[in-house]
Amino acid sequence: MNAHHFRMLFIAGLLALTGVSTALLKPVPAPPPAAPDLESLMPEKFGPWRRIDLSEAVLPAERELQPGEAVAYRAYQDDLGRVVTLVAAYGPPLGDSVRLHRPETCYVAQGFAIRSRAESEFEARGRSVALVDLDAESPSRREGVTYWLREGSAFTTKAGGNGWRRLSRGGSNPLDGALLRVSTINAEEPQFAFHREFLVAFVDALGPEGQRTLLGEAAPS
């Protein structure tokens, strides 16, 4: 073997070793948190409310859940016959299970027009929760929709489309996200105050794990 061939083999070996070392040093993304069993976390009955069969719910197209994602759909009826539809979604901040269940996406995709949108806050178990109220209407019916969107330990009303941030997944406690929405069919005006009454009772009926999943960790006292 002449000197030229030896130099070429030596350089090729160095390049191969460099590639291997680079691959070994490249950080491996942390897997998303394990998905909770949302169905088991939500109450079957609480106060005057009882679970009933789900019907007429506005839901996104069915899709296969990815690792760390979970969804649950419920309908509750009270002693007066009033019905509330509830949808919960959990996953990484960029997970489709949360993003696709965002009502502005869900309702518009199914032919609803958003007549109005308002933001507010309410207190739930020591947490200040940012809420969004939507007045949505289709040719066949009108719905009032209230939802919150948790991103890590905070609540956001701006997490749509390009508003999703690529949050760090590193460390032993990677960030997650959760969405919870309630809706009612209305003949006239949306009953947003009624939604808040329901949400307060629903949150109070959740166990500690359900509260952590949907509301995040409580602020230190």
Coordinates of N, CA and C in Angstrom, one line a residue:
M1 N 0.9 -1.2 0.0 CA 0.0 0.0 0.0 C 0.9 1.2 0.0
N2 N 0.7 2.1 -1.0 CA 1.5 3.3 -1.0 C 1.0 4.4 0.0
A3 N 1.8 5.4 0.1 CA 1.5 6.5 1.1 C 0.2 7.2 0.9
H4 N -0.2 7.4 -0.4 CA -1.4 8.1 -0.8 C -2.6 7.3 -0.3
H5 N -2.6 5.9 -0.6 CA -3.7 5.1 -0.1 C -3.8 5.0 1.4
F6 N -2.7 5.0 2.1 CA -2.7 5.0 3.5 C -3.3 6.2 4.1
R7 N -3.0 7.4 3.5 CA -3.5 8.6 4.0 C -5.0 8.7 3.8
M8 N -5.5 8.2 2.6 CA -7.0 8.2 2.4 C -7.7 7.3 3.4
L9 N -7.2 6.1 3.6 CA -7.8 5.2 4.6 C -7.8 5.8 6.0
F10 N -6.7 6.5 6.4 CA -6.6 7.1 7.7 C -7.7 8.2 7.8
I11 N -7.8 9.1 6.8 CA -8.8 10.1 6.8 C -10.2 9.6 6.9
A12 N -10.5 8.5 6.1 CA -11.8 7.9 6.1 C -12.2 7.3 7.5
G13 N -11.1 6.7 8.2 CA -11.3 6.2 9.5 C -11.7 7.3 10.5
L14 N -11.0 8.4 10.4 CA -11.2 9.6 11.3 C -12.7 10.1 11.1
L15 N -13.1 10.2 9.8 CA -14.5 10.6 9.6 C -15.5 9.7 10.1
A16 N -15.2 8.4 10.0 CA -16.2 7.4 10.6 C -16.3 7.5 12.1
L17 N -15.1 7.6 12.7 CA -15.1 7.8 14.2 C -15.8 9.1 14.6
T18 N -15.6 10.1 13.9 CA -16.3 11.4 14.2 C -17.8 11.3 14.1
G19 N -18.3 10.5 13.1 CA -19.7 10.3 12.9 C -20.3 9.5 14.1
V20 N -19.5 8.5 14.5 CA -20.0 7.6 15.6 C -20.0 8.4 16.9
S21 N -19.0 9.2 17.2 CA -18.9 10.0 18.4 C -20.0 11.1 18.4
T22 N -20.3 11.7 17.3 CA -21.4 12.7 17.2 C -22.7 12.1 17.5
A23 N -23.0 10.9 17.0 CA -24.2 10.2 17.2 C -24.4 9.8 18.7
L24 N -23.2 9.4 19.3 CA -23.3 9.1 20.7 C -23.5 10.3 21.6
L25 N -23.0 11.4 21.2 CA -23.1 12.6 22.0 C -24.5 13.3 21.8
K26 N -25.2 13.1 20.7 CA -26.4 13.7 20.4 C -27.5 13.4 21.5
P27 N -28.1 14.3 22.1 CA -29.1 14.0 23.2 C -30.3 13.3 22.6
V28 N -30.8 12.3 23.4 CA -32.0 11.6 23.0 C -33.2 12.3 23.6
P29 N -34.2 12.7 22.8 CA -35.3 13.4 23.4 C -36.0 12.5 24.4
A30 N -36.4 13.1 25.5 CA -37.2 12.4 26.5 C -38.5 12.0 26.0
P31 N -39.0 10.8 26.3 CA -40.4 10.4 25.8 C -41.4 11.3 26.5
P32 N -42.6 11.4 25.9 CA -43.6 12.2 26.5 C -44.1 11.5 27.8
P33 N -44.8 12.2 28.7 CA -45.3 11.6 29.9 C -46.3 10.5 29.5
A34 N -46.4 9.5 30.4 CA -47.4 8.4 30.1 C -48.8 9.0 30.2
A35 N -49.6 8.6 29.3 CA -51.0 9.1 29.2 C -51.8 8.7 30.4
P36 N -52.6 9.6 31.0 CA -53.4 9.1 32.1 C -54.7 8.5 31.5
D37 N -55.4 7.7 32.3 CA -56.7 7.2 32.0 C -57.7 8.2 32.3
L38 N -58.0 9.1 31.3 CA -59.0 10.2 31.6 C -60.3 9.7 32.0
E39 N -60.8 8.6 31.4 CA -62.1 8.1 31.7 C -62.3 7.7 33.1
S40 N -61.2 7.1 33.7 CA -61.3 6.7 35.1 C -61.2 7.9 36.1
L41 N -60.6 9.0 35.6 CA -60.4 10.1 36.5 C -61.7 11.0 36.6
M42 N -62.6 10.9 35.7 CA -63.8 11.7 35.7 C -65.0 11.1 36.4
P43 N -65.7 11.8 37.2 CA -66.8 11.3 38.0 C -68.0 10.8 37.2
E44 N -68.6 9.8 37.6 CA -69.9 9.3 37.0 C -71.0 10.2 37.4
K45 N -71.0 10.6 38.6 CA -72.1 11.5 39.1 C -71.5 12.4 40.2
F46 N -72.1 13.6 40.4 CA -71.7 14.5 41.4 C -72.8 15.6 41.5
G47 N -73.1 15.9 42.8 CA -74.2 16.8 43.0 C -75.5 16.4 42.3
P48 N -76.1 17.3 41.5 CA -77.3 17.0 40.8 C -77.0 16.3 39.4
W49 N -75.7 16.1 39.1 CA -75.3 15.7 37.8 C -75.1 14.2 37.7
R50 N -75.6 13.6 36.6 CA -75.4 12.2 36.3 C -74.9 12.0 34.9
R51 N -74.0 11.1 34.7 CA -73.5 10.8 33.3 C -74.6 10.2 32.5
I52 N -74.8 10.6 31.2 CA -75.7 10.0 30.3 C -75.0 9.7 29.0
D53 N -75.8 9.1 28.1 CA -75.2 8.7 26.8 C -74.8 10.0 26.0
L54 N -73.7 10.0 25.3 CA -73.3 11.1 24.6 C -74.0 11.2 23.2
S55 N -74.5 12.3 22.8 CA -75.1 12.5 21.5 C -74.9 13.9 21.1
E56 N -74.9 14.2 19.8 CA -74.8 15.5 19.2 C -73.6 16.3 19.6
A57 N -72.5 15.6 19.9 CA -71.3 16.2 20.3 C -70.4 16.6 19.1
V58 N -69.8 17.8 19.1 CA -68.9 18.2 18.1 C -67.5 17.7 18.4
L59 N -67.0 16.8 17.7 CA -65.7 16.1 17.9 C -64.9 16.1 16.7
P60 N -63.5 16.1 16.9 CA -62.7 16.1 15.7 C -62.7 14.7 15.0
A61 N -62.2 14.6 13.8 CA -62.2 13.3 13.1 C -61.4 12.3 13.9
E62 N -61.8 11.1 13.9 CA -61.1 10.0 14.7 C -59.7 9.9 14.1
R63 N -58.7 9.7 15.0 CA -57.4 9.5 14.6 C -56.7 8.6 15.7
E64 N -55.6 8.0 15.3 CA -54.9 7.1 16.3 C -54.1 8.0 17.3
L65 N -54.3 7.7 18.5 CA -53.6 8.4 19.6 C -52.1 8.1 19.5
Q66 N -51.3 9.1 19.7 CA -49.8 8.9 19.8 C -49.4 8.7 21.2
P67 N -48.1 8.3 21.5 CA -47.7 8.0 22.8 C -47.9 9.3 23.7
G68 N -48.4 9.1 24.9 CA -48.6 10.2 25.8 C -49.9 10.9 25.6
E69 N -50.8 10.6 24.7 CA -52.0 11.3 24.4 C -53.2 10.5 24.9
A70 N -54.2 11.2 25.3 CA -55.5 10.6 25.8 C -56.6 11.6 25.6
V71 N -57.8 11.0 25.3 CA -59.0 11.9 25.1 C -60.2 11.2 25.8
A72 N -61.2 11.9 26.2 CA -62.4 11.4 26.9 C -63.5 12.3 26.5
Y73 N -64.7 11.7 26.3 CA -65.9 12.4 26.0 C -67.0 12.0 27.0
R74 N -67.7 13.0 27.5 CA -68.8 12.8 28.4 C -70.0 13.7 28.2
A75 N -71.1 13.2 28.6 CA -72.3 14.1 28.7 C -72.9 13.9 30.1
Y76 N -73.3 15.0 30.7 CA -73.9 15.0 32.0 C -75.3 15.7 32.0
Q77 N -76.2 15.2 32.8 CA -77.6 15.8 32.9 C -77.9 16.0 34.3
D78 N -78.5 17.2 34.6 CA -78.8 17.5 36.0 C -80.3 17.2 36.3
D79 N -80.7 17.4 37.5 CA -82.1 17.1 37.9 C -83.2 17.9 37.2
L80 N -82.7 19.0 36.6 CA -83.7 19.8 35.8 C -83.7 19.4 34.3
G81 N -82.9 18.4 33.9 CA -82.9 18.0 32.5 C -81.9 18.7 31.7
R82 N -81.1 19.6 32.3 CA -80.1 20.4 31.5 C -78.9 19.5 31.2
V83 N -78.4 19.5 29.9 CA -77.4 18.6 29.5 C -76.1 19.4 29.2
V84 N -75.0 19.0 29.7 CA -73.7 19.6 29.4 C -72.8 18.5 28.7
T85 N -72.2 18.8 27.6 CA -71.2 17.9 27.0 C -69.8 18.3 27.4
L86 N -69.0 17.4 27.7 CA -67.6 17.6 28.2 C -66.7 16.9 27.4
V87 N -65.6 17.5 27.0 CA -64.5 16.9 26.2 C -63.2 17.2 27.0
A88 N -62.4 16.2 27.2 CA -61.0 16.4 27.8 C -60.0 15.8 26.9
A89 N -58.9 16.4 26.8 CA -57.7 15.9 26.0 C -56.4 16.2 26.7
Y90 N -55.5 15.3 26.6 CA -54.2 15.4 27.3 C -53.1 14.9 26.4
G91 N -52.0 15.6 26.5 CA -50.8 15.2 25.7 C -49.7 16.1 25.8
P92 N -48.6 15.9 25.1 CA -47.5 16.8 25.0 C -48.0 18.2 24.4
P93 N -47.4 19.3 24.7 CA -47.9 20.6 24.3 C -48.2 20.6 22.8
L94 N -47.4 19.9 21.9 CA -47.7 19.9 20.5 C -48.5 18.7 20.1
G95 N -49.0 17.9 21.0 CA -49.7 16.7 20.6 C -51.0 17.0 19.9
D96 N -51.4 16.3 18.9 CA -52.6 16.5 18.2 C -53.8 16.3 19.0
S97 N -53.8 15.4 20.0 CA -54.9 15.1 20.8 C -55.4 16.4 21.5
V98 N -54.5 17.3 21.9 CA -54.9 18.6 22.5 C -55.2 19.6 21.4
R99 N -54.3 19.7 20.5 CA -54.4 20.8 19.5 C -55.7 20.6 18.6
L100 N -56.0 19.4 18.2 CA -57.2 19.2 17.3 C -58.5 19.3 18.1
H101 N -58.5 19.2 19.4 CA -59.7 19.3 20.2 C -59.9 20.8 20.6
R102 N -59.1 21.7 20.2 CA -59.3 23.1 20.5 C -60.6 23.5 19.8
P103 N -61.5 24.1 20.5 CA -62.8 24.3 19.9 C -62.8 25.2 18.6
E104 N -61.9 26.2 18.6 CA -61.9 27.0 17.3 C -61.6 26.1 16.1
T105 N -60.8 25.1 16.3 CA -60.5 24.1 15.2 C -61.7 23.2 15.0
C106 N -62.1 22.6 16.1 CA -63.2 21.6 16.0 C -64.5 22.1 15.4
Y107 N -65.0 23.2 15.9 CA -66.3 23.7 15.5 C -66.3 24.2 14.1
V108 N -65.2 25.0 13.8 CA -65.2 25.5 12.4 C -65.1 24.4 11.4
A109 N -64.3 23.4 11.7 CA -64.2 22.2 10.8 C -65.5 21.5 10.5
Q110 N -66.4 21.7 11.4 CA -67.7 21.0 11.3 C -68.9 22.0 10.9
G111 N -68.5 23.1 10.3 CA -69.5 24.0 9.7 C -70.0 25.1 10.6
F112 N -69.4 25.3 11.8 CA -69.9 26.3 12.7 C -69.2 27.6 12.4
A113 N -69.9 28.7 12.7 CA -69.3 30.0 12.6 C -69.1 30.5 14.1
I114 N -68.0 31.1 14.4 CA -67.8 31.6 15.7 C -68.3 33.1 15.8
R115 N -69.5 33.2 16.4 CA -70.1 34.6 16.5 C -69.4 35.5 17.4
S116 N -68.8 35.0 18.5 CA -68.1 35.8 19.4 C -67.1 35.0 20.2
R117 N -66.1 35.6 20.7 CA -65.1 34.9 21.5 C -64.7 35.9 22.7
A118 N -64.7 35.4 23.9 CA -64.3 36.3 25.0 C -63.4 35.5 26.0
E119 N -62.5 36.2 26.6 CA -61.6 35.6 27.6 C -61.9 36.1 29.0
S120 N -61.7 35.2 30.0 CA -61.9 35.6 31.4 C -61.1 34.6 32.2
E121 N -61.3 34.7 33.6 CA -60.6 33.8 34.5 C -61.6 33.4 35.6
F122 N -61.4 32.2 36.2 CA -62.1 31.8 37.3 C -61.2 31.0 38.2
E123 N -61.6 30.9 39.5 CA -60.8 30.2 40.5 C -61.3 28.8 40.6
A124 N -60.3 27.8 40.6 CA -60.6 26.4 40.7 C -59.6 25.7 41.6
R125 N -59.9 25.4 42.8 CA -59.0 24.7 43.7 C -57.7 25.4 43.9
G126 N -57.8 26.7 44.1 CA -56.6 27.5 44.3 C -55.8 27.9 43.1
R127 N -56.3 27.5 41.9 CA -55.7 27.9 40.7 C -56.5 29.0 39.9
S128 N -55.8 29.9 39.4 CA -56.5 30.9 38.5 C -56.5 30.4 37.1
V129 N -57.6 30.0 36.6 CA -57.8 29.4 35.3 C -58.3 30.3 34.3
A130 N -57.5 30.4 33.2 CA -57.9 31.3 32.0 C -59.0 30.5 31.2
L131 N -60.1 31.1 31.0 CA -61.2 30.5 30.2 C -61.4 31.3 28.9
V132 N -61.9 30.5 27.9 CA -62.4 31.1 26.7 C -63.8 30.7 26.5
D133 N -64.7 31.7 26.2 CA -66.1 31.5 25.9 C -66.3 31.7 24.4
L134 N -67.0 30.8 23.7 CA -67.3 30.9 22.3 C -68.8 30.8 22.1
D135 N -69.3 31.7 21.3 CA -70.7 31.6 20.8 C -70.6 31.0 19.4
A136 N -71.0 29.7 19.2 CA -70.8 29.1 17.9 C -72.2 28.7 17.3
E137 N -72.3 28.9 16.0 CA -73.6 28.7 15.4 C -73.4 28.0 14.0
S138 N -74.2 27.0 13.8 CA -74.3 26.3 12.5 C -75.7 26.4 11.9
P139 N -75.9 26.0 10.7 CA -77.3 26.1 10.1 C -78.3 25.4 11.0
S140 N -77.9 24.4 11.7 CA -78.9 23.5 12.5 C -79.0 23.9 13.9
R141 N -78.0 24.5 14.6 CA -78.1 24.8 16.0 C -77.0 25.8 16.4
R142 N -77.2 26.3 17.7 CA -76.3 27.2 18.3 C -75.8 26.6 19.6
E143 N -74.5 26.8 19.8 CA -73.9 26.2 21.0 C -73.1 27.3 21.7
G144 N -73.1 27.2 23.1 CA -72.2 28.0 23.9 C -71.1 27.0 24.3
V145 N -69.8 27.5 24.2 CA -68.7 26.6 24.5 C -67.7 27.4 25.4
T146 N -67.3 26.7 26.5 CA -66.3 27.3 27.4 C -65.2 26.3 27.6
Y147 N -63.9 26.7 27.5 CA -62.8 25.8 27.6 C -61.6 26.4 28.3
W148 N -60.8 25.6 28.9 CA -59.5 26.0 29.3 C -58.4 25.2 28.6
L149 N -57.2 25.7 28.5 CA -56.1 25.1 27.8 C -54.9 25.2 28.7
R150 N -54.4 24.1 29.3 CA -53.3 24.1 30.2 C -52.0 23.8 29.4
E151 N -51.0 24.5 29.5 CA -49.7 24.3 28.9 C -48.6 24.3 29.9
G152 N -48.2 23.1 30.4 CA -47.3 23.0 31.5 C -48.0 23.4 32.7
S153 N -47.4 24.3 33.5 CA -48.1 24.8 34.7 C -48.9 26.0 34.6
A154 N -49.0 26.5 33.3 CA -49.8 27.7 33.1 C -51.0 27.5 32.2
F155 N -51.9 28.4 32.1 CA -53.0 28.4 31.2 C -52.9 29.4 30.2
T156 N -53.3 29.1 29.0 CA -53.1 30.0 27.9 C -54.4 30.1 27.1
T157 N -54.6 31.3 26.5 CA -55.8 31.5 25.6 C -55.2 31.7 24.2
K158 N -53.9 31.6 24.0 CA -53.3 32.0 22.7 C -52.6 30.8 22.0
A159 N -52.9 29.6 22.4 CA -52.2 28.4 21.9 C -52.8 27.8 20.7
G160 N -53.1 28.6 19.7 CA -53.6 28.1 18.4 C -52.7 28.3 17.3
G161 N -52.7 27.4 16.3 CA -51.9 27.6 15.1 C -50.4 27.8 15.5
N162 N -49.8 28.9 15.0 CA -48.4 29.1 15.2 C -48.2 29.5 16.7
G163 N -49.2 29.7 17.5 CA -49.0 30.0 18.9 C -48.4 28.9 19.7
W164 N -48.5 27.7 19.2 CA -47.9 26.6 20.0 C -46.4 26.8 20.1
R165 N -45.8 26.7 21.2 CA -44.4 26.8 21.4 C -43.8 25.4 21.5
R166 N -42.6 25.3 21.0 CA -41.9 24.0 21.2 C -41.2 24.0 22.5
L167 N -41.8 23.4 23.5 CA -41.3 23.5 24.9 C -40.3 22.4 25.1
S168 N -39.4 22.6 26.1 CA -38.4 21.6 26.4 C -39.1 20.3 26.9
R169 N -38.6 19.2 26.4 CA -39.1 17.9 26.9 C -38.1 17.2 27.8
G170 N -37.0 17.9 28.1 CA -35.9 17.3 28.9 C -36.2 17.3 30.3
G171 N -35.3 16.6 31.1 CA -35.5 16.5 32.5 C -36.4 15.4 32.9
S172 N -36.6 15.3 34.2 CA -37.4 14.2 34.8 C -38.9 14.5 34.8
N173 N -39.2 15.7 34.5 CA -40.6 16.1 34.5 C -41.0 17.0 33.3
P174 N -41.0 16.3 32.1 CA -41.3 17.1 30.9 C -42.7 17.7 30.9
L175 N -42.8 18.8 30.2 CA -44.1 19.5 30.2 C -45.1 18.7 29.5
D176 N -46.4 19.0 29.9 CA -47.5 18.4 29.2 C -48.6 19.4 29.0
G177 N -49.7 19.0 28.4 CA -50.8 20.0 28.2 C -52.1 19.3 28.3
A178 N -53.1 20.0 28.6 CA -54.5 19.5 28.8 C -55.5 20.5 28.4
L179 N -56.6 20.0 27.8 CA -57.7 20.9 27.4 C -59.0 20.3 28.0
L180 N -59.8 21.1 28.5 CA -61.1 20.7 29.0 C -62.2 21.7 28.5
R181 N -63.2 21.2 27.8 CA -64.2 22.1 27.3 C -65.6 21.6 27.7
V182 N -66.5 22.5 27.9 CA -67.9 22.1 28.1 C -68.8 22.9 27.1
S183 N -69.9 22.3 26.7 CA -70.8 23.0 25.8 C -72.2 22.7 26.0
T184 N -73.1 23.6 25.7 CA -74.5 23.4 25.8 C -75.2 23.9 24.5
I185 N -76.3 23.3 24.1 CA -77.0 23.7 22.9 C -78.0 24.8 23.4
N186 N -78.1 25.9 22.7 CA -78.9 27.0 23.2 C -79.9 27.5 22.1
A187 N -81.1 27.8 22.5 CA -82.1 28.3 21.6 C -81.8 29.8 21.4
E188 N -81.3 30.5 22.4 CA -81.1 31.9 22.3 C -79.7 32.3 22.7
E189 N -79.4 32.8 23.9 CA -78.1 33.2 24.3 C -77.3 32.1 25.0
P190 N -76.0 32.0 24.7 CA -75.2 31.0 25.4 C -75.2 31.3 26.9
Q191 N -75.2 30.2 27.7 CA -75.3 30.2 29.1 C -73.9 30.1 29.8
F192 N -73.1 31.1 29.6 CA -71.7 30.9 30.1 C -71.6 30.9 31.6
A193 N -72.5 31.6 32.3 CA -72.5 31.6 33.8 C -72.9 30.2 34.3
F194 N -73.8 29.5 33.6 CA -74.1 28.1 33.9 C -73.0 27.2 33.7
H195 N -72.2 27.4 32.6 CA -71.0 26.6 32.4 C -70.0 26.7 33.6
R196 N -69.9 27.9 34.1 CA -68.9 28.1 35.3 C -69.4 27.4 36.5
E197 N -70.8 27.4 36.7 CA -71.3 26.7 37.8 C -71.0 25.2 37.7
F198 N -71.2 24.7 36.5 CA -70.9 23.3 36.2 C -69.4 23.0 36.5
L199 N -68.5 23.8 35.9 CA -67.1 23.6 36.1 C -66.6 23.6 37.5
V200 N -67.2 24.5 38.3 CA -66.8 24.5 39.7 C -67.2 23.2 40.4
A201 N -68.4 22.7 40.1 CA -68.9 21.4 40.7 C -68.1 20.3 40.2
F202 N -67.7 20.3 38.9 CA -67.0 19.2 38.3 C -65.6 19.1 38.9
V203 N -64.9 20.3 39.0 CA -63.5 20.3 39.5 C -63.5 19.8 41.0
D204 N -64.5 20.2 41.8 CA -64.6 19.8 43.2 C -64.8 18.3 43.3
A205 N -65.4 17.7 42.2 CA -65.7 16.2 42.3 C -64.5 15.4 41.8
L206 N -63.5 16.0 41.2 CA -62.3 15.3 40.7 C -61.4 14.9 41.9
G207 N -60.8 13.8 41.8 CA -59.8 13.4 42.8 C -58.5 14.1 42.6
P208 N -57.5 13.9 43.5 CA -56.2 14.6 43.3 C -55.6 14.4 42.0
E209 N -55.6 13.2 41.5 CA -54.9 12.9 40.2 C -55.7 13.6 39.0
G210 N -57.0 13.6 39.1 CA -57.7 14.2 38.0 C -57.5 15.7 38.0
Q211 N -57.4 16.3 39.2 CA -57.1 17.8 39.3 C -55.7 18.1 38.8
R212 N -54.7 17.2 39.1 CA -53.4 17.5 38.6 C -53.3 17.3 37.1
T213 N -54.1 16.3 36.5 CA -54.0 16.1 35.1 C -54.6 17.3 34.3
L214 N -55.8 17.7 34.8 CA -56.5 18.8 34.0 C -56.1 20.2 34.4
L215 N -55.7 20.4 35.6 CA -55.4 21.7 36.1 C -53.9 21.9 36.4
G216 N -53.1 20.9 36.4 CA -51.7 21.0 36.7 C -51.5 21.1 38.2
E217 N -50.2 21.2 38.6 CA -49.9 21.3 40.0 C -50.3 22.6 40.6
A218 N -50.8 22.5 41.9 CA -51.3 23.7 42.6 C -50.1 24.6 42.9
A219 N -50.3 25.9 43.0 CA -49.2 26.8 43.3 C -48.8 26.6 44.8
P220 N -47.5 26.6 45.1 CA -47.1 26.4 46.5 C -47.7 27.5 47.4
S221 N -48.1 27.0 48.6 CA -48.8 27.9 49.6 C -47.7 28.7 50.4

